[in-house]
Coordinates of C-alpha atoms and ligand atoms in Angstrom, one line a residue:
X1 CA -23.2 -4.1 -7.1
X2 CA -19.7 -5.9 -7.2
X3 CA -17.7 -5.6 -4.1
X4 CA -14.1 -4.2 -5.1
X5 CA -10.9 -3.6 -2.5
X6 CA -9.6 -0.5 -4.7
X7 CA -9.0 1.5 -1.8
X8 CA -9.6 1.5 1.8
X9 CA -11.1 4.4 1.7
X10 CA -14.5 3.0 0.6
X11 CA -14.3 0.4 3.4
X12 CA -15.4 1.2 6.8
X13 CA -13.1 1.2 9.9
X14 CA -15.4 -1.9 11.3
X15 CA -15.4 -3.8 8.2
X16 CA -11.4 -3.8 7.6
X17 CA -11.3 -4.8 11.4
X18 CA -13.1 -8.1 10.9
X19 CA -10.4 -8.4 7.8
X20 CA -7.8 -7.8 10.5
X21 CA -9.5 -10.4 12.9
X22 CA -9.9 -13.2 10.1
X23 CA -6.3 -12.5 9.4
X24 CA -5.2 -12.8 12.6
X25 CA -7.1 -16.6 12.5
X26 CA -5.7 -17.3 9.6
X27 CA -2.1 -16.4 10.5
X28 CA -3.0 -19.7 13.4
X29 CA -4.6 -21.8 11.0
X30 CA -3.5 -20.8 7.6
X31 CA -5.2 -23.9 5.8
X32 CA -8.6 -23.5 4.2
X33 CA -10.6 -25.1 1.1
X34 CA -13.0 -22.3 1.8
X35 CA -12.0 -21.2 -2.3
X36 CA -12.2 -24.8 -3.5
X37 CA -12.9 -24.5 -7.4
X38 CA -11.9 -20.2 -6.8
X39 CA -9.5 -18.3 -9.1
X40 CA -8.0 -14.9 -9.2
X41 CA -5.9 -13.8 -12.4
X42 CA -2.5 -11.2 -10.8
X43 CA -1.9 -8.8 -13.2
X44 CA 1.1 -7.3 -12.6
X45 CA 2.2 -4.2 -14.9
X46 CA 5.1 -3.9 -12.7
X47 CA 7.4 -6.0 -11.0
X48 CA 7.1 -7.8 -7.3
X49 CA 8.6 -10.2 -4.5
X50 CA 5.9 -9.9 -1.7
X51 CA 3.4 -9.1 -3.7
X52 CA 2.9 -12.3 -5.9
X53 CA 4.5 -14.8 -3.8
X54 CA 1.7 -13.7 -1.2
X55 CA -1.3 -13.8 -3.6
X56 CA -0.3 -17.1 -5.1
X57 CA 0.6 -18.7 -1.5
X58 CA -2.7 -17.3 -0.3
X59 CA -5.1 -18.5 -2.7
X60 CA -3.3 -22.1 -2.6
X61 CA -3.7 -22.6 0.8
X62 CA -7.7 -21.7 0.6
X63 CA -7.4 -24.2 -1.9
X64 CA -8.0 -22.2 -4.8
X65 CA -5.9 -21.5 -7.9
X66 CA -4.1 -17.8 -8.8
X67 CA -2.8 -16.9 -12.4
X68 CA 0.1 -14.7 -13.2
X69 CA 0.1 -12.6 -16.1
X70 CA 2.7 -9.6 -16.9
X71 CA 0.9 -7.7 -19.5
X72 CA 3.8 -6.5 -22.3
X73 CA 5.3 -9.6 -21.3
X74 CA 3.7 -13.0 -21.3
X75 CA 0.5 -12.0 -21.8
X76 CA -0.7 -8.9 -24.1
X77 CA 0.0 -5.3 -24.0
X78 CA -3.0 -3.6 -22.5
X79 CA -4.7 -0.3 -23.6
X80 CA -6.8 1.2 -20.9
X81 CA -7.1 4.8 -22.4
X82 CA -10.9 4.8 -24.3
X83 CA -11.3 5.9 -27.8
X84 CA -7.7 5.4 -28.7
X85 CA -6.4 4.6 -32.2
X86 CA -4.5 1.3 -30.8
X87 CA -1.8 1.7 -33.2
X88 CA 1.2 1.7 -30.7
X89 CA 2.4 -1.2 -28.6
X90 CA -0.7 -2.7 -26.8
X91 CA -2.5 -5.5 -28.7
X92 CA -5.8 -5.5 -26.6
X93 CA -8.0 -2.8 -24.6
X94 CA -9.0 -2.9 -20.9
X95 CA -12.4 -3.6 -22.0
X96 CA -12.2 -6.5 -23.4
X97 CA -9.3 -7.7 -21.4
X98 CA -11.6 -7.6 -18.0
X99 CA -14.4 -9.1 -19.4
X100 CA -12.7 -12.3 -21.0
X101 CA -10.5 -12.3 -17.5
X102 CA -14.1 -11.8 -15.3
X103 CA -15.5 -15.2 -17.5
X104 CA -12.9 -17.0 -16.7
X105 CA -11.7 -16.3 -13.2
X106 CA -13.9 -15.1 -9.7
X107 CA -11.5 -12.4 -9.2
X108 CA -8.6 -10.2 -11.0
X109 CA -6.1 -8.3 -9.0
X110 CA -4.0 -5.7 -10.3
X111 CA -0.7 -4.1 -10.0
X112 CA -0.5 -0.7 -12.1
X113 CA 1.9 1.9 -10.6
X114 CA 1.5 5.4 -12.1
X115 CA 3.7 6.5 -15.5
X116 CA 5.6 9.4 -13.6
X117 CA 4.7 11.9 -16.1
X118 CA 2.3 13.7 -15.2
X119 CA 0.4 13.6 -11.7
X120 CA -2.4 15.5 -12.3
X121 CA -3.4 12.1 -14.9
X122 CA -1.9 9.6 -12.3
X123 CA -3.6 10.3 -9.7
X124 CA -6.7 9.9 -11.4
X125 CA -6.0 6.1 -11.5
X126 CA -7.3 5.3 -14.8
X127 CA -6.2 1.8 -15.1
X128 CA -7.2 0.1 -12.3
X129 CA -10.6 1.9 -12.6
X130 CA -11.1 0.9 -16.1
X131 CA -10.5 -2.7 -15.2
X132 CA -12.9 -2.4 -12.3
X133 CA -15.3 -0.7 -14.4
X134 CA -15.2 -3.3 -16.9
X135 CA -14.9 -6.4 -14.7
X136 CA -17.5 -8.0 -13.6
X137 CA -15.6 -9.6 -10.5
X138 CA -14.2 -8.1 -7.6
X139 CA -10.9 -6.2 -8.9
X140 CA -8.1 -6.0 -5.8
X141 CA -5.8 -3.0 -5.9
X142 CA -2.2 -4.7 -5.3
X143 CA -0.6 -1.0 -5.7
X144 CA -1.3 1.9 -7.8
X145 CA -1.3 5.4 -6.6
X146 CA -2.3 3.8 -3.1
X147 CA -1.2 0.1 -1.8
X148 CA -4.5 -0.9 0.8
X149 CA -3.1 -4.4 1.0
X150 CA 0.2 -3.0 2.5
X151 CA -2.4 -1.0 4.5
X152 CA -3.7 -3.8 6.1
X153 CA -0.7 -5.3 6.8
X154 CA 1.2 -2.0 8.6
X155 CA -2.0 -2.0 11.0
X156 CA -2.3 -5.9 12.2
X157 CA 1.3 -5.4 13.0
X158 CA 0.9 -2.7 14.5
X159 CA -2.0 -3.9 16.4
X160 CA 0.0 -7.1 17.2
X161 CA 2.4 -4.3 19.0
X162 CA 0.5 -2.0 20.3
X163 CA -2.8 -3.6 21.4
X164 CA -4.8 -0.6 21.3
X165 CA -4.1 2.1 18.2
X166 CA -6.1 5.1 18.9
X167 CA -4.2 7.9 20.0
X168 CA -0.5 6.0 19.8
X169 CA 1.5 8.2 17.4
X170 CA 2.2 7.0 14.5
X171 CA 5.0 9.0 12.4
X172 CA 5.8 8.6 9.0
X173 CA 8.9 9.6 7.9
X174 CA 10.9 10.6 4.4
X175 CA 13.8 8.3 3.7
X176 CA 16.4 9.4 0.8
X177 CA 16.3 6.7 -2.2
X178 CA 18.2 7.3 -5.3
X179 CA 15.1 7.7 -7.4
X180 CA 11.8 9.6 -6.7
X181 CA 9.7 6.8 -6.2
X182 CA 5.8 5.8 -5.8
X183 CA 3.6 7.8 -3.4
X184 CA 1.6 5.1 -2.9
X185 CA 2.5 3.8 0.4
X186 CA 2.8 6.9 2.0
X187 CA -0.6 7.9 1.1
X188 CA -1.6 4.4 2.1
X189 CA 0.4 4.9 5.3
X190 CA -1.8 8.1 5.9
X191 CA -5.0 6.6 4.9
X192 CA -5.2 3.5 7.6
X193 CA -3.2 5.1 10.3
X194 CA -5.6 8.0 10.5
X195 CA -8.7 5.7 9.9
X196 CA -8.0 3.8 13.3
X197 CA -7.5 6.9 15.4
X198 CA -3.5 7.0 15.8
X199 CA -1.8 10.5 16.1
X200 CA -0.6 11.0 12.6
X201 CA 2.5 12.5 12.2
X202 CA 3.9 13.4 8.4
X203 CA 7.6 14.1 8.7
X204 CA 9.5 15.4 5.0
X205 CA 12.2 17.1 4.9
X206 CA 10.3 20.8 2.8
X207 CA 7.1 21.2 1.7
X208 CA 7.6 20.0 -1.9
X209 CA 7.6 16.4 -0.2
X210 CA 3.9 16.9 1.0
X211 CA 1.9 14.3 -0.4
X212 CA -1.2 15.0 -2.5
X213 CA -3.9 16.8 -0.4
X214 CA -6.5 14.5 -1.5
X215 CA -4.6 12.0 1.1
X216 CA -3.8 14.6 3.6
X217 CA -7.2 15.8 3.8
X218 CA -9.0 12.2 3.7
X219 CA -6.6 11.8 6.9
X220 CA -7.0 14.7 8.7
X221 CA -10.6 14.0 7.9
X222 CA -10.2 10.5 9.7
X223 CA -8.4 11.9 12.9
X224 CA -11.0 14.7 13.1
X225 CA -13.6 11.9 13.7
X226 CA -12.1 9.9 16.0
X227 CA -11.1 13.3 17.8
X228 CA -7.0 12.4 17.1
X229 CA -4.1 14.6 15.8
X230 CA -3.0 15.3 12.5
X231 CA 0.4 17.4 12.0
X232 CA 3.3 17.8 9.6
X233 CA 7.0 18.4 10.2
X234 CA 10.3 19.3 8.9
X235 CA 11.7 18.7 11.9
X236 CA 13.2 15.7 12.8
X237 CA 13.3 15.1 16.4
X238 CA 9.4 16.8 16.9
X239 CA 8.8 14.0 15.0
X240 CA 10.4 11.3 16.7
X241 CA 9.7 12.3 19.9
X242 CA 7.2 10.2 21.9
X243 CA 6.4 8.2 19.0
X244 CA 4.8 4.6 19.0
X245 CA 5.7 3.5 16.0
X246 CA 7.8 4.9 13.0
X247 CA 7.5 3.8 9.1
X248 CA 9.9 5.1 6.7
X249 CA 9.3 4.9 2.9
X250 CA 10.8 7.3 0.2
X251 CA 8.7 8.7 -2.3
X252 CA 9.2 11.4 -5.2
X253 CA 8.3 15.6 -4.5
X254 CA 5.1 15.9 -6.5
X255 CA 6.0 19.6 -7.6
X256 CA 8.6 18.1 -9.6
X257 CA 6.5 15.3 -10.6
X258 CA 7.9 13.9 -14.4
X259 CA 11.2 15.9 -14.1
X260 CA 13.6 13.4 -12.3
X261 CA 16.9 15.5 -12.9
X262 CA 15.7 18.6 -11.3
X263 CA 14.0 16.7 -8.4
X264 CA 17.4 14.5 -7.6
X265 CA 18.9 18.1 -6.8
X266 CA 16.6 18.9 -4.1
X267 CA 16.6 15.3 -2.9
X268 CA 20.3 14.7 -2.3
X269 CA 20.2 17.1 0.3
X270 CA 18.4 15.2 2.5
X271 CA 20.3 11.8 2.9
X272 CA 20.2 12.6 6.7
X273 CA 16.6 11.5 6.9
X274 CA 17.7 7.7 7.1
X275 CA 16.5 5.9 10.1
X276 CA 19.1 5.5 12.4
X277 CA 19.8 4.1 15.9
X278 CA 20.1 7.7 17.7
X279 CA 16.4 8.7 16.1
X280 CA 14.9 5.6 17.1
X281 CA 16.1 6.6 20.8
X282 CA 14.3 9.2 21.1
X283 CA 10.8 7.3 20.6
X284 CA 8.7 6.2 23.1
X285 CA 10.1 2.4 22.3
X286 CA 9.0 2.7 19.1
X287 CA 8.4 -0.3 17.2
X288 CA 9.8 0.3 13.0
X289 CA 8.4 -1.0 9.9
X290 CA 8.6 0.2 5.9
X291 CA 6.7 -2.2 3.2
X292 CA 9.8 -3.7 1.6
X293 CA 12.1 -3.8 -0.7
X294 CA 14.0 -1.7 1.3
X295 CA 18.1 -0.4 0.6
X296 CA 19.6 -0.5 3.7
X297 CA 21.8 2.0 4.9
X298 CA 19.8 4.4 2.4
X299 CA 16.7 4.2 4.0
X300 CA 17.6 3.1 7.6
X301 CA 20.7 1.6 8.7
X302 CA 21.4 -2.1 9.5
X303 CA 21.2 -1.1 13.3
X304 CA 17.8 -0.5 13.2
X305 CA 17.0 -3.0 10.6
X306 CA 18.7 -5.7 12.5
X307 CA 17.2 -4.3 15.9
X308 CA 14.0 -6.1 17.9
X309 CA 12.0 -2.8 17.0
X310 CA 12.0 -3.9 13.2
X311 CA 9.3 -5.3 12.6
X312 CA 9.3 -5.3 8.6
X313 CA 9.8 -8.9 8.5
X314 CA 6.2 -9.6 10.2
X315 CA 4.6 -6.9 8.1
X316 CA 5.5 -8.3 4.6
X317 CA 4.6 -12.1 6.3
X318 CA 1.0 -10.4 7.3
X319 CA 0.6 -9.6 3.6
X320 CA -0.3 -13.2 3.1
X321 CA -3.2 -13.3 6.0
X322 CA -4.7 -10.1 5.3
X323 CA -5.0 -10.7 1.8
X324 CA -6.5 -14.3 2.0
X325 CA -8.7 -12.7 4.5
X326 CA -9.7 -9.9 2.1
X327 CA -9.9 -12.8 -0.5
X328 CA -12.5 -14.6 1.5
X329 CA -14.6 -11.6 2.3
X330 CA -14.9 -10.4 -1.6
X331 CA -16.2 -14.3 -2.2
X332 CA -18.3 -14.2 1.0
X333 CA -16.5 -16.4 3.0
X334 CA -15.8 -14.4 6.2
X335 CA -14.6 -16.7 8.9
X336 CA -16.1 -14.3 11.3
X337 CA -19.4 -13.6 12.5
X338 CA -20.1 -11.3 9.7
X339 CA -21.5 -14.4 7.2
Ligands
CP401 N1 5.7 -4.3 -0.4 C1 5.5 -4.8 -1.6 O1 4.4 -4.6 -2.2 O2 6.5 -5.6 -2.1 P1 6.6 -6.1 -3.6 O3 6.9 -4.9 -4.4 O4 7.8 -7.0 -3.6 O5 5.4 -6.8 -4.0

């Protein structure tokens, strides 16, 4: 069976820790020809900074070689719905798009973030599942309805921070951003703090920001097991209060899923959910992170962004280690003891 990194739900907690420890080796010596004569092909649906430069970087400095291709724009519109009459835009299906990729290259990463239309169809996420389906080389989510490489990231920096993670709290917040935006980080958010035992603590500001219970159950599941908390709040300073470590993202309310106008009423109301200086205070020194891009003084304010608790700046650089790290695992190059 091919060994995919769709989700870090289908890894155990021990096996994304020896990621975590290779990445942390890597981050000291990043230079490798472990992937000498390697290849990856990025697809990328949608656009990226961190994303691709950190896949390309990565894969160059284990001395391997990573292909960019922007479907719809230098490479061919994909169809990854099966049975379709392909008379609209997309030249090629999924099908025959990962096989050719999966002959050429030793590994294909996608990015495929959901259409907004309809969640009940997103969250199935058809495309990167019909690639991996299809592949016959390990497929790397690089952000659909979930982001497990930003996962990865958020919790080596916040092991960098906090040394040991079980039972620190952990809060992640709502921020205000003028368009509903992707869920995926906050489920992702969910997903690995609740996996390595932290008090998870969902602040949004009513419960039509709730994220999908698939993600708050899988967590709750996860703190259950490791005998840790689980709670949501509309309440700002409960939230804050004590906290280890807070991560903002904004993200769209899924009852309004596909109607953007009637959503942007409910959001505006809420601007007051930025992370700000007099919030941070009432943490337990919390350290603050988000995944990036990030609008300051929308999301949080250039206080706490320029402050020595943001620590966004080594998250996105972790990117790069934890994903050559995850790299070398799918080829079976671990650089721990796990080979
Ligand atoms: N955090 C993140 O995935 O950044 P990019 O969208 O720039 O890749």
């Amino acid at each position: 069976m091919i060994k995919h990194f769709l989700s870090t739900a289908d890894w155990s907690q021990e096996s994304l820790n020896r990621i975590l420890e290779d990445a942390v080796q890597l981050k000291q010596q990043p230079l490798h020809n472990h992937l000498n004569g390697k290849s990856i092909a990025l697809l990328f649906l949608n656009p990226s900074l961190r994303t691709r430069t950190s896949f390309e970087l990565g894969m160059s400095q284990l001395g391997g070689t990573a292909i960019v291709l922007q479907p719809g724009q230098d490479a061919w519109g994909i169809e990854f719905e099966p049975g379709q009459i392909m008379d609209g835009h997309a030249e090629e299906h999924i099908k025959e798009v990962a096989k050719v990729l999966s002959s050429y290259v030793d590994m294909i990463a996608i990015r495929a973030f959901p259409e907004f239309k309809n969640w009940q169809v997103d969250k199935l996420d058809h495309k990167i599942k019909g690639l991996a389906a299809h592949a016959t080389v390990p497929v790397i989510n690089m952000e659909t309805i979930i982001h497990p490489c930003q996962e990865l990231a958020m919790m080596m920096t916040i092991k960098n921070h906090l040394k040991v993670v079980k039972r620190k709290k952990f809060v992640l917040t709502w921020t205000y951003h003028p368009k509903p935006l992707n869920t995926a980080v906050a489920n992702s958010a969910l997903l690995i703090s609740s996996k390595f035992g932290m008090d998870v603590t969902l602040l949004c500001p009513s419960p039509d920001y709730i994220l999908d219970q698939a993600y708050i159950e899988l967590a709750k599941q996860y703190c259950q097991q490791h005998g840790s908390q689980f709670n949501i709040t509309h309440d700002i300073k409960t939230a804050y209060q004590d906290a280890d470590f807070v991560y903002a993202k904004s993200w769209g309310a899924l009852p309004f899923y596909g109607q953007p106008e009637a959503e942007a009423k409910v959001r505006t109301q809420y601007k007051h959910f930025i992370v700000d200086g007099e919030k941070m205070a009432i943490t337990n020194g919390a350290k603050f992170s988000h995944c990036l891009p990030l609008r300051r003084n929308v999301k949080a304010t250039d206080e706490v962004m320029d402050a020595d608790c943001c620590v966004a700046i080594e998250e996105a650089e972790n990117r790069l280690h934890v994903q050559k790290a995850m790299m070398l695992n799918l080829m079976n190059q671990p650089l721990n003891t796990e080979k």
